[in-house]
Amino acid sequence: MKTNGFFHKVKTFSYGYLLFFLFDIAVAAAFFGFSADSLDYLAIAIGVTVILFSAVFAVLTLSKEKRGVNFFFRILFAVIALLAGVAALIGRESAVASIVAAFGLILIVDASFKLQSTVLAKRFRSSLWWVLLVLALLLIAGGFSLIRFRIEDRTWLAYLLGALLVLDGVANLLTPFYLSKWKTVSAKDTEKEALPAEEKEEK
């Protein structure tokens, strides 16, 4: 019976969360591996990506024959994106600070959703609810510390970012198991509501 339950969980596993887990672990490994230089590499990568995006976006906009208000705002957006990309390359110190703050904000928002998932996991009697709760609280605390405090030591900052990504990856890996429990319970409730009143009483 337990074996069947395990295979059912594997079958209903949301593999999108697995991709998020692998992404988190890959970026965390880069932070741990390159440590102090990783943030500079990240700023350079983001700057180059934004510049390439702005150039492609501008070319696609200019290729359209129609000129109007929408065209003006598209060109303006491309110019702003280009300037942001150049600023990220030139002023890497400020770019790194902005990236870290944005990362902290994203962690807080993402962990807040995970905190809500914890409540649902406890409601549906998932054995993982307390693990998700601890991970969500740690991620919120970590995100807040990234926004509130300025960590000058790049090595420790890279290690902190890597550790937070590992925690986020583990949370992403555990979330589908609670989701499968939620889907099972919801399906049973839906099936029960669809039954006639007499059959409900027998149930």
GROMACS .gro file of C-alpha atoms in nm:
model
  203
    1MET     CA    1   0.000   0.000   0.000
    2LYS     CA    2   0.282   0.242   0.090
    3THR     CA    3   0.461   0.155  -0.233
    4ASN     CA    4   0.149   0.235  -0.434
    5GLY     CA    5   0.121   0.567  -0.250
    6PHE     CA    6   0.483   0.650  -0.335
    7PHE     CA    7   0.433   0.577  -0.706
    8HIS     CA    8   0.113   0.783  -0.702
    9LYS     CA    9   0.312   1.080  -0.561
   10VAL     CA   10   0.577   1.038  -0.828
   11LYS     CA   11   0.310   1.018  -1.099
   12THR     CA   12   0.133   1.334  -0.979
   13PHE     CA   13   0.456   1.525  -0.907
   14SER     CA   14   0.463   1.877  -1.054
   15TYR     CA   15   0.792   1.876  -1.243
   16GLY     CA   16   0.789   2.254  -1.288
   17TYR     CA   17   0.888   2.276  -0.922
   18LEU     CA   18   1.175   2.037  -0.994
   19LEU     CA   19   1.304   2.280  -1.258
   20PHE     CA   20   1.289   2.564  -1.004
   21PHE     CA   21   1.478   2.343  -0.758
   22LEU     CA   22   1.751   2.267  -1.013
   23PHE     CA   23   1.775   2.636  -1.106
   24ASP     CA   24   1.809   2.738  -0.740
   25ILE     CA   25   2.079   2.477  -0.678
   26ALA     CA   26   2.271   2.571  -0.996
   27VAL     CA   27   2.277   2.943  -0.906
   28ALA     CA   28   2.362   2.860  -0.543
   29ALA     CA   29   2.654   2.646  -0.664
   30ALA     CA   30   2.776   2.943  -0.870
   31PHE     CA   31   2.761   3.167  -0.561
   32PHE     CA   32   2.950   2.911  -0.352
   33GLY     CA   33   3.202   2.838  -0.627
   34PHE     CA   34   3.289   3.193  -0.736
   35SER     CA   35   3.202   3.355  -0.398
   36ALA     CA   36   3.329   3.716  -0.403
   37ASP     CA   37   3.342   3.746  -0.784
   38SER     CA   38   2.999   3.587  -0.840
   39LEU     CA   39   2.807   3.909  -0.777
   40ASP     CA   40   3.018   4.100  -1.028
   41TYR     CA   41   2.963   3.823  -1.284
   42LEU     CA   42   2.590   3.838  -1.212
   43ALA     CA   43   2.581   4.217  -1.264
   44ILE     CA   44   2.772   4.180  -1.591
   45ALA     CA   45   2.543   3.898  -1.710
   46ILE     CA   46   2.230   4.099  -1.627
   47GLY     CA   47   2.373   4.414  -1.790
   48VAL     CA   48   2.464   4.234  -2.113
   49THR     CA   49   2.128   4.053  -2.121
   50VAL     CA   50   1.934   4.378  -2.075
   51ILE     CA   51   2.138   4.552  -2.348
   52LEU     CA   52   2.078   4.265  -2.593
   53PHE     CA   53   1.709   4.259  -2.505
   54SER     CA   54   1.676   4.637  -2.558
   55ALA     CA   55   1.854   4.615  -2.895
   56VAL     CA   56   1.633   4.330  -3.021
   57PHE     CA   57   1.321   4.500  -2.885
   58ALA     CA   58   1.414   4.827  -3.061
   59VAL     CA   59   1.484   4.651  -3.393
   60LEU     CA   60   1.150   4.467  -3.379
   61THR     CA   61   0.971   4.793  -3.298
   62LEU     CA   62   1.142   4.985  -3.581
   63SER     CA   63   1.059   4.706  -3.827
   64LYS     CA   64   0.689   4.783  -3.790
   65GLU     CA   65   0.549   5.033  -4.037
   66LYS     CA   66   0.285   5.171  -3.803
   67ARG     CA   67   0.398   5.477  -3.605
   68GLY     CA   68   0.192   5.603  -3.316
   69VAL     CA   69   0.181   5.657  -2.941
   70ASN     CA   70   0.244   5.287  -2.881
   71PHE     CA   71   0.554   5.304  -3.104
   72PHE     CA   72   0.688   5.601  -2.903
   73PHE     CA   73   0.647   5.422  -2.569
   74ARG     CA   74   0.813   5.107  -2.706
   75ILE     CA   75   1.117   5.304  -2.824
   76LEU     CA   76   1.129   5.488  -2.490
   77PHE     CA   77   1.121   5.155  -2.306
   78ALA     CA   78   1.405   5.022  -2.525
   79VAL     CA   79   1.618   5.331  -2.452
   80ILE     CA   80   1.554   5.307  -2.076
   81ALA     CA   81   1.642   4.936  -2.082
   82LEU     CA   82   1.961   5.013  -2.276
   83LEU     CA   83   2.064   5.279  -2.024
   84ALA     CA   84   1.988   5.042  -1.734
   85GLY     CA   85   2.204   4.772  -1.892
   86VAL     CA   86   2.493   5.014  -1.949
   87ALA     CA   87   2.458   5.144  -1.591
   88ALA     CA   88   2.479   4.785  -1.462
   89LEU     CA   89   2.808   4.738  -1.649
   90ILE     CA   90   2.963   5.071  -1.555
   91GLY     CA   91   2.847   5.104  -1.193
   92ARG     CA   92   2.866   4.743  -1.081
   93GLU     CA   93   2.876   4.839  -0.712
   94SER     CA   94   2.536   5.009  -0.731
   95ALA     CA   95   2.407   4.735  -0.962
   96VAL     CA   96   2.504   4.464  -0.712
   97ALA     CA   97   2.331   4.652  -0.429
   98SER     CA   98   2.013   4.684  -0.639
   99ILE     CA   99   2.026   4.316  -0.741
  100VAL     CA  100   2.067   4.202  -0.378
  101ALA     CA  101   1.775   4.423  -0.263
  102ALA     CA  102   1.555   4.294  -0.548
  103PHE     CA  103   1.655   3.937  -0.462
  104GLY     CA  104   1.555   3.996  -0.098
  105LEU     CA  105   1.217   4.137  -0.203
  106ILE     CA  106   1.151   3.842  -0.435
  107LEU     CA  107   1.241   3.600  -0.154
  108ILE     CA  108   0.997   3.770   0.086
  109VAL     CA  109   0.711   3.760  -0.168
  110ASP     CA  110   0.782   3.399  -0.266
  111ALA     CA  111   0.816   3.287   0.097
  112SER     CA  112   0.487   3.461   0.183
  113PHE     CA  113   0.311   3.238  -0.073
  114LYS     CA  114   0.492   2.938   0.078
  115LEU     CA  115   0.368   3.048   0.422
  116GLN     CA  116   0.012   3.039   0.290
  117SER     CA  117   0.084   2.695   0.145
  118THR     CA  118   0.196   2.586   0.492
  119VAL     CA  119  -0.147   2.669   0.634
  120LEU     CA  120  -0.316   2.462   0.361
  121ALA     CA  121  -0.065   2.179   0.412
  122LYS     CA  122  -0.152   2.165   0.785
  123ARG     CA  123  -0.521   2.179   0.701
  124PHE     CA  124  -0.490   1.877   0.471
  125ARG     CA  125  -0.280   1.691   0.731
  126SER     CA  126   0.042   1.689   0.530
  127SER     CA  127   0.335   1.565   0.738
  128LEU     CA  128   0.560   1.824   0.572
  129TRP     CA  129   0.372   2.134   0.690
  130TRP     CA  130   0.611   2.219   0.975
  131VAL     CA  131   0.916   2.182   0.746
  132LEU     CA  132   0.757   2.423   0.496
  133LEU     CA  133   0.679   2.662   0.784
  134VAL     CA  134   1.041   2.668   0.906
  135LEU     CA  135   1.174   2.715   0.550
  136ALA     CA  136   0.926   2.998   0.476
  137LEU     CA  137   1.016   3.183   0.798
  138LEU     CA  138   1.390   3.145   0.730
  139LEU     CA  139   1.345   3.276   0.375
  140ILE     CA  140   1.143   3.577   0.495
  141ALA     CA  141   1.407   3.655   0.759
  142GLY     CA  142   1.683   3.615   0.500
  143GLY     CA  143   1.507   3.837   0.246
  144PHE     CA  144   1.448   4.104   0.509
  145SER     CA  145   1.815   4.096   0.613
  146LEU     CA  146   1.924   4.144   0.249
  147ILE     CA  147   1.706   4.456   0.220
  148ARG     CA  148   1.765   4.601   0.567
  149PHE     CA  149   2.136   4.537   0.618
  150ARG     CA  150   2.423   4.615   0.384
  151ILE     CA  151   2.678   4.330   0.391
  152GLU     CA  152   3.014   4.469   0.282
  153ASP     CA  153   3.200   4.139   0.266
  154ARG     CA  154   3.123   4.004  -0.083
  155THR     CA  155   3.228   3.648   0.011
  156TRP     CA  156   2.985   3.622   0.304
  157LEU     CA  157   2.714   3.791   0.096
  158ALA     CA  158   2.760   3.532  -0.180
  159TYR     CA  159   2.747   3.250   0.077
  160LEU     CA  160   2.426   3.395   0.227
  161LEU     CA  161   2.263   3.422  -0.116
  162GLY     CA  162   2.368   3.066  -0.197
  163ALA     CA  163   2.230   2.933   0.134
  164LEU     CA  164   1.897   3.113   0.081
  165LEU     CA  165   1.871   2.969  -0.270
  166VAL     CA  166   1.931   2.618  -0.134
  167LEU     CA  167   1.652   2.668   0.122
  168ASP     CA  168   1.422   2.801  -0.151
  169GLY     CA  169   1.510   2.503  -0.371
  170VAL     CA  170   1.429   2.256  -0.093
  171ALA     CA  171   1.096   2.435  -0.032
  172ASN     CA  172   1.017   2.415  -0.405
  173LEU     CA  173   1.098   2.044  -0.401
  174LEU     CA  174   0.868   1.973  -0.103
  175THR     CA  175   0.573   2.186  -0.216
  176PRO     CA  176   0.441   1.939  -0.482
  177PHE     CA  177   0.400   1.665  -0.220
  178TYR     CA  178   0.158   1.883  -0.026
  179LEU     CA  179  -0.010   1.983  -0.354
  180SER     CA  180  -0.073   1.619  -0.444
  181LYS     CA  181  -0.236   1.571  -0.102
  182TRP     CA  182  -0.447   1.883  -0.158
  183LYS     CA  183  -0.557   1.763  -0.504
  184THR     CA  184  -0.652   1.421  -0.364
  185VAL     CA  185  -0.859   1.570  -0.079
  186SER     CA  186  -1.021   1.826  -0.312
  187ALA     CA  187  -1.113   1.553  -0.561
  188LYS     CA  188  -1.276   1.348  -0.282
  189ASP     CA  189  -1.469   1.654  -0.158
  190THR     CA  190  -1.588   1.731  -0.512
  191GLU     CA  191  -1.694   1.371  -0.563
  192LYS     CA  192  -1.880   1.372  -0.231
  193GLU     CA  193  -2.062   1.697  -0.315
  194ALA     CA  194  -2.173   1.549  -0.646
  195LEU     CA  195  -2.344   1.255  -0.472
  196PRO     CA  196  -2.720   1.263  -0.398
  197ALA     CA  197  -2.822   1.350  -0.040
  198GLU     CA  198  -2.907   0.988   0.050
  199GLU     CA  199  -2.568   0.859  -0.063
  200LYS     CA  200  -2.392   1.139   0.129
  201GLU     CA  201  -2.561   1.025   0.449
  202GLU     CA  202  -2.448   0.668   0.386
  203LYS     CA  203  -2.089   0.793   0.332
   0.00000   0.00000   0.00000
